[in-house]
Short mmCIF file of C-alpha atoms in Angstrom, two decimals:
data_model
loop_
_atom_site.label_atom_id
_atom_site.label_comp_id
_atom_site.label_asym_id
_atom_site.label_seq_id
_atom_site.Cartn_x
_atom_site.Cartn_y
_atom_site.Cartn_z
CA LYS A 1 92.65 79.97 118.96
CA LYS A 2 94.88 78.70 116.28
CA GLN A 3 95.13 81.00 113.40
CA LYS A 4 94.31 79.47 109.87
CA MET A 5 97.21 79.40 107.50
CA PRO A 6 96.80 81.41 104.20
CA THR A 7 95.81 79.19 101.24
CA VAL A 8 96.64 79.69 97.64
CA THR A 9 94.40 78.07 95.05
CA VAL A 10 96.15 77.14 91.70
CA VAL A 11 95.05 75.33 88.52
CA ARG A 12 97.19 72.17 88.45
CA ASP A 13 97.95 72.26 84.70
CA GLN A 14 99.01 75.98 84.92
CA LEU A 15 101.32 75.23 87.79
CA MET A 16 102.98 72.32 86.12
CA ALA A 17 103.48 74.37 82.90
CA ALA A 18 105.16 76.97 85.09
CA LEU A 19 107.31 74.37 86.81
CA GLY A 20 108.38 72.80 83.36
CA GLN A 21 107.50 69.33 84.81
CA ASN A 22 104.49 67.18 85.29
CA TYR A 23 104.19 65.69 88.72
CA THR A 24 101.74 63.19 89.93
CA ASP A 25 99.58 64.36 92.84
CA LYS A 26 101.65 62.24 95.18
CA GLU A 27 104.94 63.52 93.83
CA PHE A 28 103.78 67.17 94.16
CA GLU A 29 102.56 66.63 97.61
CA ASP A 30 106.11 65.33 98.57
CA LEU A 31 107.68 68.36 96.89
CA CYS A 32 105.39 70.65 98.97
CA PHE A 33 106.50 68.86 102.10
CA GLU A 34 110.12 69.18 101.25
CA PHE A 35 109.74 72.92 100.53
CA GLY A 36 107.70 73.54 103.68
CA VAL A 37 104.25 74.12 102.31
CA GLU A 38 101.28 71.68 102.46
CA LEU A 39 99.00 70.41 99.71
CA ASP A 40 95.71 70.72 101.57
CA ASP A 41 93.18 69.70 98.97
CA ILE A 42 92.88 68.53 95.33
CA THR A 43 89.55 69.81 93.81
CA SER A 44 88.07 71.74 90.91
CA GLU A 45 86.41 75.27 90.53
CA ALA A 46 83.18 73.40 89.84
CA VAL A 47 83.24 71.48 93.09
CA MET A 48 84.21 74.67 95.08
CA GLN A 49 81.32 76.67 93.31
CA ARG A 50 78.84 73.89 94.22
CA LYS A 51 80.03 73.90 97.85
CA GLU A 52 79.77 77.70 98.03
CA LYS A 53 76.55 78.43 96.21
CA GLY A 54 74.75 74.95 95.96
CA GLU A 55 74.16 72.83 92.94
CA LYS A 56 71.41 74.99 91.38
CA GLU A 57 73.25 78.32 91.52
CA ALA A 58 76.69 77.23 90.63
CA LYS A 59 77.69 78.28 87.05
CA VAL A 60 79.85 75.41 85.80
CA ASP A 61 81.68 75.54 82.59
CA ALA A 62 84.36 73.30 81.09
CA ALA A 63 87.14 75.26 82.50
CA SER A 64 85.77 75.07 86.05
CA GLU A 65 86.16 71.25 85.86
CA GLU A 66 90.07 71.79 85.72
CA VAL A 67 91.86 70.16 88.64
CA VAL A 68 92.71 72.72 91.32
CA TYR A 69 95.42 72.50 94.10
CA LYS A 70 94.69 74.27 97.45
CA ILE A 71 98.08 74.79 99.07
CA ASP A 72 98.61 75.94 102.69
CA ILE A 73 101.33 78.62 102.88
CA SER A 74 103.16 79.62 106.11
CA ALA A 75 101.97 82.93 107.43
CA ASN A 76 105.08 84.96 106.68
CA ARG A 77 105.50 83.97 102.99
CA TYR A 78 103.05 86.33 101.34
CA ASP A 79 105.15 86.09 98.19
CA LEU A 80 103.77 82.51 97.67
CA LEU A 81 100.05 83.60 97.45
CA CYS A 82 99.88 83.49 93.72
CA LEU A 83 100.76 80.99 90.94
CA GLU A 84 103.74 83.24 89.91
CA GLY A 85 105.29 83.54 93.28
CA LEU A 86 104.76 79.92 94.20
CA SER A 87 106.19 78.53 90.94
CA LEU A 88 109.12 80.91 91.09
CA ALA A 89 110.04 79.87 94.63
CA LEU A 90 109.45 76.13 93.77
CA ASN A 91 111.80 76.60 90.70
CA VAL A 92 114.54 78.15 92.82
CA PHE A 93 114.15 75.44 95.36
CA ARG A 94 114.59 72.72 92.67
CA GLY A 95 117.68 74.46 91.41
CA LYS A 96 115.86 75.25 87.97
CA MET A 97 116.77 78.84 88.31
CA PRO A 98 118.90 81.29 90.45
CA VAL A 99 117.38 83.46 93.09
CA PRO A 100 116.02 86.46 91.18
CA ALA A 101 117.31 89.88 92.20
CA PHE A 102 114.42 92.31 92.07
CA ALA A 103 115.03 95.99 92.22
CA SER A 104 113.06 99.15 91.94
CA VAL A 105 114.03 101.43 89.11
CA ARG A 106 114.08 105.22 89.58
CA PRO A 107 112.54 106.85 86.55
CA PRO A 108 113.69 110.24 85.02
CA ALA A 109 112.91 113.23 87.22
CA ASP A 110 110.06 114.17 84.90
CA ALA A 111 108.40 110.74 85.34
CA ILE A 112 108.52 110.45 89.13
CA GLN A 113 105.13 110.30 90.64
CA THR A 114 104.45 111.75 94.22
CA ILE A 115 101.57 111.36 96.66
CA THR A 116 101.26 114.34 99.16
CA VAL A 117 99.80 113.31 102.51
CA ALA A 118 97.62 115.86 104.29
CA ALA A 119 97.71 116.15 108.11
CA SER A 120 94.08 115.47 108.13
CA THR A 121 94.70 111.64 107.39
CA GLY A 122 96.15 111.35 110.89
CA GLN A 123 92.57 111.27 112.19
CA ILE A 124 91.70 108.09 110.31
CA ARG A 125 94.42 106.29 108.30
CA PRO A 126 97.77 108.19 108.42
CA TYR A 127 100.03 106.29 106.05
CA VAL A 128 100.33 105.72 102.31
CA VAL A 129 103.07 104.15 100.22
CA GLY A 130 102.97 103.61 96.43
CA CYS A 131 104.84 102.43 93.36
CA VAL A 132 104.29 102.28 89.55
CA LEU A 133 104.56 99.07 87.42
CA ARG A 134 105.51 100.25 84.05
CA ASN A 135 105.37 98.50 80.59
CA ILE A 136 103.51 95.45 81.83
CA THR A 137 101.62 93.02 79.64
CA PHE A 138 98.52 91.37 81.08
CA ASP A 139 96.60 88.42 79.67
CA LYS A 140 93.36 87.08 81.21
CA GLN A 141 95.21 84.55 83.39
CA ARG A 142 97.92 87.08 84.66
CA TYR A 143 95.25 89.72 85.20
CA ASN A 144 93.03 87.38 87.25
CA SER A 145 96.07 86.35 89.31
CA PHE A 146 97.07 89.97 89.96
CA ILE A 147 93.57 90.75 91.30
CA GLU A 148 93.46 87.54 93.39
CA LEU A 149 96.73 88.22 94.89
CA GLN A 150 95.30 91.59 96.14
CA ASP A 151 92.37 89.79 97.72
CA LYS A 152 94.72 87.13 99.39
CA LEU A 153 96.86 89.97 100.86
CA HIS A 154 93.66 91.95 102.06
CA GLU A 155 92.44 88.65 103.88
CA ASN A 156 95.86 88.03 105.56
CA ILE A 157 98.63 90.44 106.26
CA CYS A 158 96.21 93.47 105.65
CA ARG A 159 93.75 91.85 108.24
CA LYS A 160 90.61 92.28 106.16
CA ARG A 161 91.67 95.89 105.13
CA THR A 162 91.87 97.16 108.76
CA LEU A 163 95.66 97.58 108.74
CA VAL A 164 96.35 98.00 104.96
CA ALA A 165 94.19 98.58 101.92
CA ILE A 166 95.56 98.13 98.34
CA GLY A 167 94.43 100.27 95.39
CA THR A 168 95.53 99.71 91.74
CA HIS A 169 94.92 102.13 89.00
CA ASP A 170 95.61 102.62 85.28
CA LEU A 171 98.14 105.37 85.46
CA ASP A 172 97.41 106.47 81.80
CA THR A 173 93.84 107.53 82.81
CA ILE A 174 95.06 109.83 85.69
CA GLN A 175 97.56 112.57 86.20
CA GLY A 176 99.96 113.18 89.02
CA PRO A 177 100.92 114.55 91.47
CA PHE A 178 98.55 112.76 93.74
CA ALA A 179 97.01 113.85 96.98
CA TYR A 180 96.00 111.75 100.02
CA GLU A 181 93.51 113.49 102.30
CA ALA A 182 90.76 113.03 104.80
CA LEU A 183 87.57 114.88 104.09
CA ALA A 184 84.07 115.00 105.46
CA PRO A 185 81.82 112.33 103.72
CA GLY A 186 79.62 114.89 102.01
CA ASP A 187 82.74 116.70 100.53
CA ILE A 188 83.65 113.36 98.60
CA SER A 189 82.00 112.68 95.32
CA PHE A 190 82.82 110.14 92.61
CA VAL A 191 81.66 107.19 90.55
CA PRO A 192 82.64 103.96 92.43
CA LEU A 193 84.22 100.97 90.55
CA ASN A 194 81.84 99.41 88.09
CA GLN A 195 79.04 101.86 88.83
CA THR A 196 77.60 104.70 86.61
CA GLU A 197 76.25 107.23 89.12
CA LYS A 198 78.35 109.65 91.22
CA MET A 199 77.94 109.10 95.00
CA THR A 200 79.13 111.02 97.97
CA GLY A 201 80.95 109.30 100.85
CA ALA A 202 77.65 109.15 102.75
CA THR A 203 75.43 107.77 100.06
CA LEU A 204 78.23 105.34 99.08
CA MET A 205 77.94 103.81 102.66
CA GLU A 206 74.26 103.25 102.19
CA PHE A 207 74.58 101.89 98.80
CA TYR A 208 77.07 99.16 99.73
CA GLU A 209 75.39 98.15 103.06
CA LYS A 210 73.92 95.20 101.37
CA ASP A 211 76.92 94.31 99.19
CA PRO A 212 78.00 90.82 100.08
CA LYS A 213 81.67 91.60 99.78
CA LEU A 214 82.05 95.17 100.68
CA LYS A 215 79.62 95.64 103.52
CA ALA A 216 82.25 94.02 105.87
CA TYR A 217 84.68 96.85 105.40
CA LEU A 218 82.23 99.67 105.91
CA PRO A 219 82.59 99.84 109.69
CA ILE A 220 86.35 100.43 109.40
CA ILE A 221 85.76 104.15 108.62
CA ARG A 222 81.84 104.68 108.71
CA GLY A 223 81.94 106.10 112.32
CA SER A 224 84.74 108.62 111.46
CA PRO A 225 83.83 112.33 110.75
CA VAL A 226 86.35 112.16 107.85
CA TYR A 227 86.97 109.54 105.25
CA PRO A 228 90.33 108.87 103.58
CA VAL A 229 90.55 109.74 99.85
CA ILE A 230 93.11 109.87 97.10
CA HIS A 231 92.80 112.36 94.33
CA ASP A 232 94.82 113.09 91.18
CA ALA A 233 95.96 116.51 90.01
CA GLN A 234 92.65 117.08 88.32
CA ARG A 235 90.77 116.11 91.77
CA ARG A 236 89.48 112.93 90.33
CA VAL A 237 88.94 110.30 93.00
CA LEU A 238 91.23 107.35 92.69
CA SER A 239 90.11 105.60 95.81
CA LEU A 240 88.08 105.79 99.11
CA PRO A 241 90.21 103.32 101.06
CA PRO A 242 89.56 100.79 102.47
CA ILE A 243 86.27 100.49 100.65
CA ILE A 244 86.42 100.95 96.94
CA ASN A 245 88.33 102.48 94.05
CA GLY A 246 86.91 105.04 91.59
CA ASP A 247 85.76 103.65 88.23
CA HIS A 248 87.63 106.34 86.18
CA SER A 249 91.04 104.79 87.03
CA LYS A 250 90.13 101.01 87.04
CA ILE A 251 92.56 98.66 85.43
CA SER A 252 91.88 96.11 82.74
CA VAL A 253 93.66 93.47 80.73
CA ALA A 254 94.79 96.20 78.37
CA THR A 255 96.40 98.34 81.14
CA LYS A 256 100.14 98.98 80.64
CA ASN A 257 101.12 101.11 83.59
CA VAL A 258 99.71 100.52 87.13
CA LEU A 259 99.80 102.87 90.08
CA VAL A 260 99.73 100.86 93.28
CA GLU A 261 98.90 102.67 96.42
CA CYS A 262 98.60 101.09 99.92
CA THR A 263 96.96 103.15 102.65
CA ALA A 264 97.39 101.97 106.20
CA THR A 265 97.34 102.39 109.90
CA ASP A 266 100.48 100.25 110.14
CA LEU A 267 103.41 101.57 108.06
CA THR A 268 105.64 98.60 108.39
CA ARG A 269 102.91 96.18 106.99
CA ALA A 270 102.03 98.67 104.17
CA ARG A 271 105.73 98.47 103.05
CA ILE A 272 105.69 94.80 103.23
CA VAL A 273 102.53 94.62 101.13
CA LEU A 274 103.88 96.94 98.52
#
């Protein structure tokens, strides 16, 4: 069975602005071919919503009539799965900018964050890697792209969260050092993302059984006697991977410092994702 290539969906006008040049659809299709990706479809959010939800349910506004490109990306180029990564690569390819040199920066000793891994995680999901993104500035478009990239990575290299699950947290709402453990479902209690009531690991599983998005991930850990969980220094739950984050540490457009954690059964993939 041929594996489907990952697809990135970008608003045409936003992409052209990032490229600093307006291409016709045919010119852009040729650029894609030269670069080694494929312009698969030219559509709009409105059309995609109608296909997905039907005419009556689709919520169509002016923005959703914008032209959208769907571009097939080769399976090993996860850096191209968002507008920012794709436009950067195309600008380098066209000689508009040099290849950027990205580097991690080691903070002062008193600012270094740690995640201590308990031996119990070996029973279920043994690895975790993490980093902190500091002094960032989101706007609505960047924030949405940041979230969408996580979804794309989850669907592709993370193999629908089975191999790797990504959690992102507002660092200014939590306190390190952090702990990664595996606990009995009844010993885990927190308010899940965008909820108001506390749930245990067990009640959370029942609650999300009918959730159209999350129900697919429940079987990854549901049969285990222990569930993986990340706490902060005050024992506040950051995430119950690979299901859901806690509401307390959720990020927003106003977030300035982001803790990224990737829990995994495959350490190499976790490092690539990070």
